[in-house]
Every structure is written in C-alpha cells, then in structure tokens.
Tab-separated table of N, CA, C and O in Angstrom:
chain	number	residue	atom	x	y	z
P	1	MET	N	-268.335	59.546	331.432
P	1	MET	CA	-267.442	60.555	332.061
P	1	MET	C	-267.833	60.456	333.566
P	1	MET	O	-268.766	59.844	334.290
P	2	ILE	N	-266.717	60.512	334.377
P	2	ILE	CA	-266.586	60.159	336.183
P	2	ILE	C	-266.391	61.567	336.527
P	2	ILE	O	-265.669	62.645	336.235
P	3	LYS	N	-267.868	61.552	337.867
P	3	LYS	CA	-267.674	62.958	338.232
P	3	LYS	C	-267.203	62.710	339.379
P	3	LYS	O	-267.327	61.902	340.594
P	4	VAL	N	-266.161	63.656	339.719
P	4	VAL	CA	-265.765	63.623	341.792
P	4	VAL	C	-266.027	65.087	342.292
P	4	VAL	O	-265.765	65.964	341.757
P	5	ASP	N	-266.465	64.461	343.482
P	5	ASP	CA	-266.510	65.899	344.476
P	5	ASP	C	-265.891	65.773	345.735
P	5	ASP	O	-265.769	65.267	346.114
P	6	VAL	N	-264.875	66.808	345.503
P	6	VAL	CA	-264.064	66.679	346.677
P	6	VAL	C	-263.810	68.132	347.433
P	6	VAL	O	-263.329	68.401	348.261
P	7	ARG	N	-265.400	68.763	347.623
P	7	ARG	CA	-265.349	69.862	348.163
P	7	ARG	C	-264.838	69.193	349.995
P	7	ARG	O	-265.682	68.464	350.485
P	8	GLY	N	-264.672	70.439	350.626
P	8	GLY	CA	-264.664	70.464	352.504
P	8	GLY	C	-263.377	69.377	352.409
P	8	GLY	O	-262.802	69.368	353.498
P	9	MET	N	-262.418	68.935	351.539
P	9	MET	CA	-261.602	68.172	351.859
P	9	MET	C	-260.037	68.607	351.861
P	9	MET	O	-260.023	69.642	350.897
P	10	SER	N	-259.025	68.650	352.424
P	10	SER	CA	-258.001	69.220	352.564
P	10	SER	C	-256.559	68.135	351.823
P	10	SER	O	-257.265	67.273	351.938
P	11	CYS	N	-255.867	68.874	351.622
P	11	CYS	CA	-254.773	68.504	350.426
P	11	CYS	C	-254.084	67.482	351.463
P	11	CYS	O	-254.097	67.868	352.831
P	12	PRO	N	-253.644	65.836	350.893
P	12	PRO	CA	-253.527	65.707	349.671
P	12	PRO	C	-254.931	65.358	349.068
P	12	PRO	O	-254.767	64.442	348.189
P	13	GLN	N	-255.670	64.865	350.157
P	13	GLN	CA	-256.636	63.834	349.700
P	13	GLN	C	-257.715	64.319	348.280
P	13	GLN	O	-257.879	63.594	347.165
P	14	PRO	N	-257.755	65.464	347.610
P	14	PRO	CA	-258.361	65.730	346.762
P	14	PRO	C	-257.448	65.336	345.192
P	14	PRO	O	-257.997	64.853	344.297
P	15	VAL	N	-255.890	65.020	345.677
P	15	VAL	CA	-255.472	65.131	344.233
P	15	VAL	C	-255.447	63.558	344.435
P	15	VAL	O	-255.744	62.752	343.427
P	16	LEU	N	-255.551	62.815	345.801
P	16	LEU	CA	-255.549	61.223	345.716
P	16	LEU	C	-256.575	60.790	345.007
P	16	LEU	O	-256.980	59.937	344.367
P	17	ILE	N	-258.018	61.421	345.340
P	17	ILE	CA	-259.046	60.839	345.180
P	17	ILE	C	-259.468	61.144	343.566
P	17	ILE	O	-259.778	60.199	342.460
P	18	THR	N	-258.651	62.486	342.861
P	18	THR	CA	-258.782	62.684	341.603
P	18	THR	C	-257.794	61.374	340.785
P	18	THR	O	-258.431	61.109	339.483
P	19	LYS	N	-256.767	61.142	341.693
P	19	LYS	CA	-255.766	60.213	340.774
P	19	LYS	C	-256.354	58.830	340.737
P	19	LYS	O	-256.225	58.218	339.677
P	20	ASN	N	-257.452	58.247	341.554
P	20	ASN	CA	-258.057	57.233	341.714
P	20	ASN	C	-259.339	57.169	340.698
P	20	ASN	O	-259.249	56.237	340.082
P	21	ALA	N	-259.488	58.123	340.280
P	21	ALA	CA	-261.024	58.522	339.523
P	21	ALA	C	-260.097	58.381	338.067
P	21	ALA	O	-260.961	57.341	336.922
P	22	VAL	N	-258.996	59.125	337.518
P	22	VAL	CA	-258.035	58.517	336.361
P	22	VAL	C	-257.445	57.450	336.003
P	22	VAL	O	-256.918	57.153	335.119
P	23	ASN	N	-257.213	56.782	337.153
P	23	ASN	CA	-256.808	55.419	337.184
P	23	ASN	C	-257.016	54.389	336.023
P	23	ASN	O	-256.872	53.600	335.296
P	24	SER	N	-258.774	54.492	335.360
P	24	SER	CA	-259.512	53.976	334.808
P	24	SER	C	-259.564	54.173	333.822
P	24	SER	O	-259.987	54.081	332.434
P	25	ASN	N	-258.831	55.430	333.195
P	25	ASN	CA	-258.463	56.079	332.071
P	25	ASN	C	-259.248	56.972	331.272
P	25	ASN	O	-259.820	55.982	330.003
P	26	PRO	N	-260.304	57.332	332.009
P	26	PRO	CA	-261.547	58.169	331.238
P	26	PRO	C	-261.255	59.124	330.654
P	26	PRO	O	-260.552	59.749	330.578
P	27	LYS	N	-262.180	59.213	329.250
P	27	LYS	CA	-262.077	60.203	328.329
P	27	LYS	C	-262.516	61.461	328.799
P	27	LYS	O	-261.552	62.449	328.538
P	28	GLU	N	-263.382	61.566	329.861
P	28	GLU	CA	-263.709	62.862	330.682
P	28	GLU	C	-263.575	62.953	331.913
P	28	GLU	O	-264.237	61.585	332.233
P	29	VAL	N	-263.223	63.808	332.856
P	29	VAL	CA	-263.322	63.856	334.170
P	29	VAL	C	-263.846	65.095	334.691
P	29	VAL	O	-263.589	66.300	334.273
P	30	GLU	N	-265.030	65.172	335.487
P	30	GLU	CA	-265.361	66.756	336.203
P	30	GLU	C	-265.117	66.669	337.677
P	30	GLU	O	-265.554	65.597	337.998
P	31	ILE	N	-264.506	67.368	338.219
P	31	ILE	CA	-263.896	67.598	339.441
P	31	ILE	C	-264.768	68.713	340.107
P	31	ILE	O	-264.262	69.966	339.376
P	32	ILE	N	-265.316	68.951	340.991
P	32	ILE	CA	-265.830	70.093	342.113
P	32	ILE	C	-264.853	69.981	343.145
P	32	ILE	O	-264.784	69.195	343.975
P	33	ALA	N	-264.385	71.375	343.157
P	33	ALA	CA	-263.581	71.733	344.856
P	33	ALA	C	-264.098	72.783	345.071
P	33	ALA	O	-264.750	73.440	344.498
P	34	ASP	N	-263.779	73.199	346.160
P	34	ASP	CA	-264.152	74.560	346.944
P	34	ASP	C	-262.742	75.251	347.260
P	34	ASP	O	-262.862	76.420	348.236
P	35	ASP	N	-261.551	75.117	347.159
P	35	ASP	CA	-260.205	75.257	347.734
P	35	ASP	C	-259.420	75.560	346.458
P	35	ASP	O	-259.426	74.612	345.520
P	36	ASN	N	-258.933	76.339	346.466
P	36	ASN	CA	-258.181	77.432	345.185
P	36	ASN	C	-256.729	76.267	345.076
P	36	ASN	O	-256.300	75.984	344.141
P	37	THR	N	-256.235	76.030	345.958
P	37	THR	CA	-254.821	75.539	346.524
P	37	THR	C	-255.136	73.894	346.170
P	37	THR	O	-254.491	73.339	345.079
P	38	ALA	N	-256.711	73.039	346.086
P	38	ALA	CA	-256.802	71.608	345.977
P	38	ALA	C	-256.995	72.000	344.157
P	38	ALA	O	-256.493	71.023	343.331
P	39	VAL	N	-257.805	73.258	343.465
P	39	VAL	CA	-257.410	73.291	342.245
P	39	VAL	C	-256.183	73.199	341.648
P	39	VAL	O	-255.790	73.086	340.649
P	40	ASN	N	-255.190	74.265	342.337
P	40	ASN	CA	-253.793	74.046	341.812
P	40	ASN	C	-253.477	72.731	341.651
P	40	ASN	O	-252.624	72.498	341.022
P	41	ASN	N	-253.431	72.241	342.597
P	41	ASN	CA	-252.831	70.487	342.595
P	41	ASN	C	-253.405	69.921	341.793
P	41	ASN	O	-252.447	68.936	341.160
P	42	ILE	N	-254.818	69.832	341.950
P	42	ILE	CA	-255.473	68.931	340.927
P	42	ILE	C	-255.248	69.306	339.306
P	42	ILE	O	-254.934	68.244	338.818
P	43	SER	N	-255.113	70.346	339.235
P	43	SER	CA	-254.742	71.060	337.443
P	43	SER	C	-253.409	70.562	337.171
P	43	SER	O	-252.927	69.878	336.170
P	44	ARG	N	-252.300	70.650	338.386
P	44	ARG	CA	-251.169	70.051	337.748
P	44	ARG	C	-250.826	68.511	337.301
P	44	ARG	O	-250.541	67.820	336.631
P	45	PHE	N	-251.617	67.954	338.569
P	45	PHE	CA	-252.034	66.473	338.427
P	45	PHE	C	-252.242	66.063	336.901
P	45	PHE	O	-251.752	65.130	336.316
P	46	LEU	N	-253.438	66.699	336.659
P	46	LEU	CA	-254.163	66.415	335.231
P	46	LEU	C	-253.247	66.905	333.823
P	46	LEU	O	-253.195	65.738	332.961
P	47	LYS	N	-252.725	67.647	334.366
P	47	LYS	CA	-251.664	68.149	333.040
P	47	LYS	C	-250.423	67.337	332.767
P	47	LYS	O	-250.201	66.519	331.777
P	48	SER	N	-250.110	66.937	333.969
P	48	SER	CA	-248.928	65.648	334.076
P	48	SER	C	-249.473	64.149	333.748
P	48	SER	O	-248.565	63.384	333.082
P	49	SER	N	-251.042	64.043	333.819
P	49	SER	CA	-251.681	62.683	333.363
P	49	SER	C	-252.201	62.990	331.617
P	49	SER	O	-252.517	61.700	331.601
P	50	GLY	N	-251.809	63.867	330.917
P	50	GLY	CA	-252.305	63.870	329.540
P	50	GLY	C	-253.531	64.368	329.402
P	50	GLY	O	-254.218	64.295	328.382
P	51	TYR	N	-254.289	65.118	330.257
P	51	TYR	CA	-255.585	65.962	330.309
P	51	TYR	C	-255.722	67.335	330.130
P	51	TYR	O	-254.664	67.861	330.256
P	52	LYS	N	-256.559	67.693	329.102
P	52	LYS	CA	-256.465	69.157	328.948
P	52	LYS	C	-257.648	69.612	330.012
P	52	LYS	O	-258.404	68.297	329.896
P	53	TYR	N	-257.325	70.456	330.508
P	53	TYR	CA	-258.580	70.892	331.458
P	53	TYR	C	-258.884	72.441	331.346
P	53	TYR	O	-258.230	73.275	330.438
P	54	GLU	N	-259.986	72.805	331.811
P	54	GLU	CA	-260.754	74.087	332.034
P	54	GLU	C	-261.442	73.888	333.295
P	54	GLU	O	-261.909	73.160	334.014
P	55	VAL	N	-261.235	75.441	333.960
P	55	VAL	CA	-261.422	75.422	335.321
P	55	VAL	C	-262.551	76.566	335.405
P	55	VAL	O	-262.429	77.508	334.763
P	56	LYS	N	-263.845	76.693	335.873
P	56	LYS	CA	-264.871	77.413	335.663
P	56	LYS	C	-264.952	77.752	337.422
P	56	LYS	O	-264.946	76.777	338.229
P	57	GLU	N	-265.405	79.168	337.384
P	57	GLU	CA	-265.300	79.364	338.944
P	57	GLU	C	-267.088	79.748	339.026
P	57	GLU	O	-267.881	80.602	338.126
P	58	ILE	N	-268.132	78.708	339.868
P	58	ILE	CA	-269.485	79.281	340.362
P	58	ILE	C	-269.197	79.156	341.714
P	58	ILE	O	-269.520	78.439	342.339
P	59	LYS	N	-269.869	80.587	341.955
P	59	LYS	CA	-270.391	81.075	343.286
P	59	LYS	C	-269.055	80.633	344.321
P	59	LYS	O	-268.151	80.992	343.468
P	60	ASP	N	-268.925	79.848	345.074
P	60	ASP	CA	-267.796	79.076	346.132
P	60	ASP	C	-267.107	77.929	345.510
P	60	ASP	O	-266.123	77.448	346.237
P	61	ASP	N	-267.946	77.342	344.411
P	61	ASP	CA	-267.070	76.245	343.980
P	61	ASP	C	-266.329	76.444	342.485
P	61	ASP	O	-266.548	77.196	341.907
P	62	TYR	N	-265.735	75.399	342.415
P	62	TYR	CA	-264.848	75.275	341.005
P	62	TYR	C	-264.952	74.005	340.398
P	62	TYR	O	-265.044	73.078	341.084
P	63	ILE	N	-265.401	74.255	338.960
P	63	ILE	CA	-265.841	73.108	338.326
P	63	ILE	C	-264.194	72.828	337.208
P	63	ILE	O	-264.112	73.610	336.442
P	64	ILE	N	-263.788	71.773	337.503
P	64	ILE	CA	-262.467	71.267	336.497
P	64	ILE	C	-263.412	70.185	335.842
P	64	ILE	O	-263.693	69.341	335.759
P	65	ASN	N	-263.215	70.589	334.284
P	65	ASN	CA	-263.860	69.816	333.512
P	65	ASN	C	-262.188	69.290	332.847
P	65	ASN	O	-261.324	70.184	331.788
P	66	ALA	N	-262.064	67.889	332.622
P	66	ALA	CA	-261.034	67.820	331.829
P	66	ALA	C	-261.314	66.547	330.971
P	66	ALA	O	-262.181	65.770	331.232
P	67	LYS	N	-260.629	66.801	329.978
P	67	LYS	CA	-260.891	65.366	328.451
P	67	LYS	C	-259.103	65.094	328.348
P	67	LYS	O	-258.425	65.772	328.455
P	68	LYS	N	-259.093	63.741	328.254
P	68	LYS	CA	-257.808	63.010	327.270
P	68	LYS	C	-257.874	63.579	325.694
P	68	LYS	O	-258.671	63.344	325.169
C-alpha cells in the first residue's frame, strides 16, 4: 500500500502527487487530504484510473482509501 499526504496543498498539486503515486500501479493507495475540492478532484482521477475508493471524514481531514 502506498500512502500519500496532500494536506495543506492547493490544486493541482494533490492530483499530481496522487497521479505519481498510482503510476507504479499499486493495488491500494491511501490519500490524506484536508480540502474538499482536492478530495473531489482526486476522486475523479481515481475513478478514471480504474480505482474503487471510499472517503472517510475524520475531524478536519479526509482519508481516501482506493483499491484496484
């Protein structure tokens, strides 16, 4: 599993960092974000890349667990 922390970053950085993480084609990726716009953009990217994902909100953070 690859873990990615994109908290405090503004678009397009979170999506680009997520894209770099999935380039190695991992079966699972966990992304931590703190911005709803980044979560929406990352979610769209993951879906178009063939990943199924779920988003959990924990306090001020979002945890995106994606599986291929």
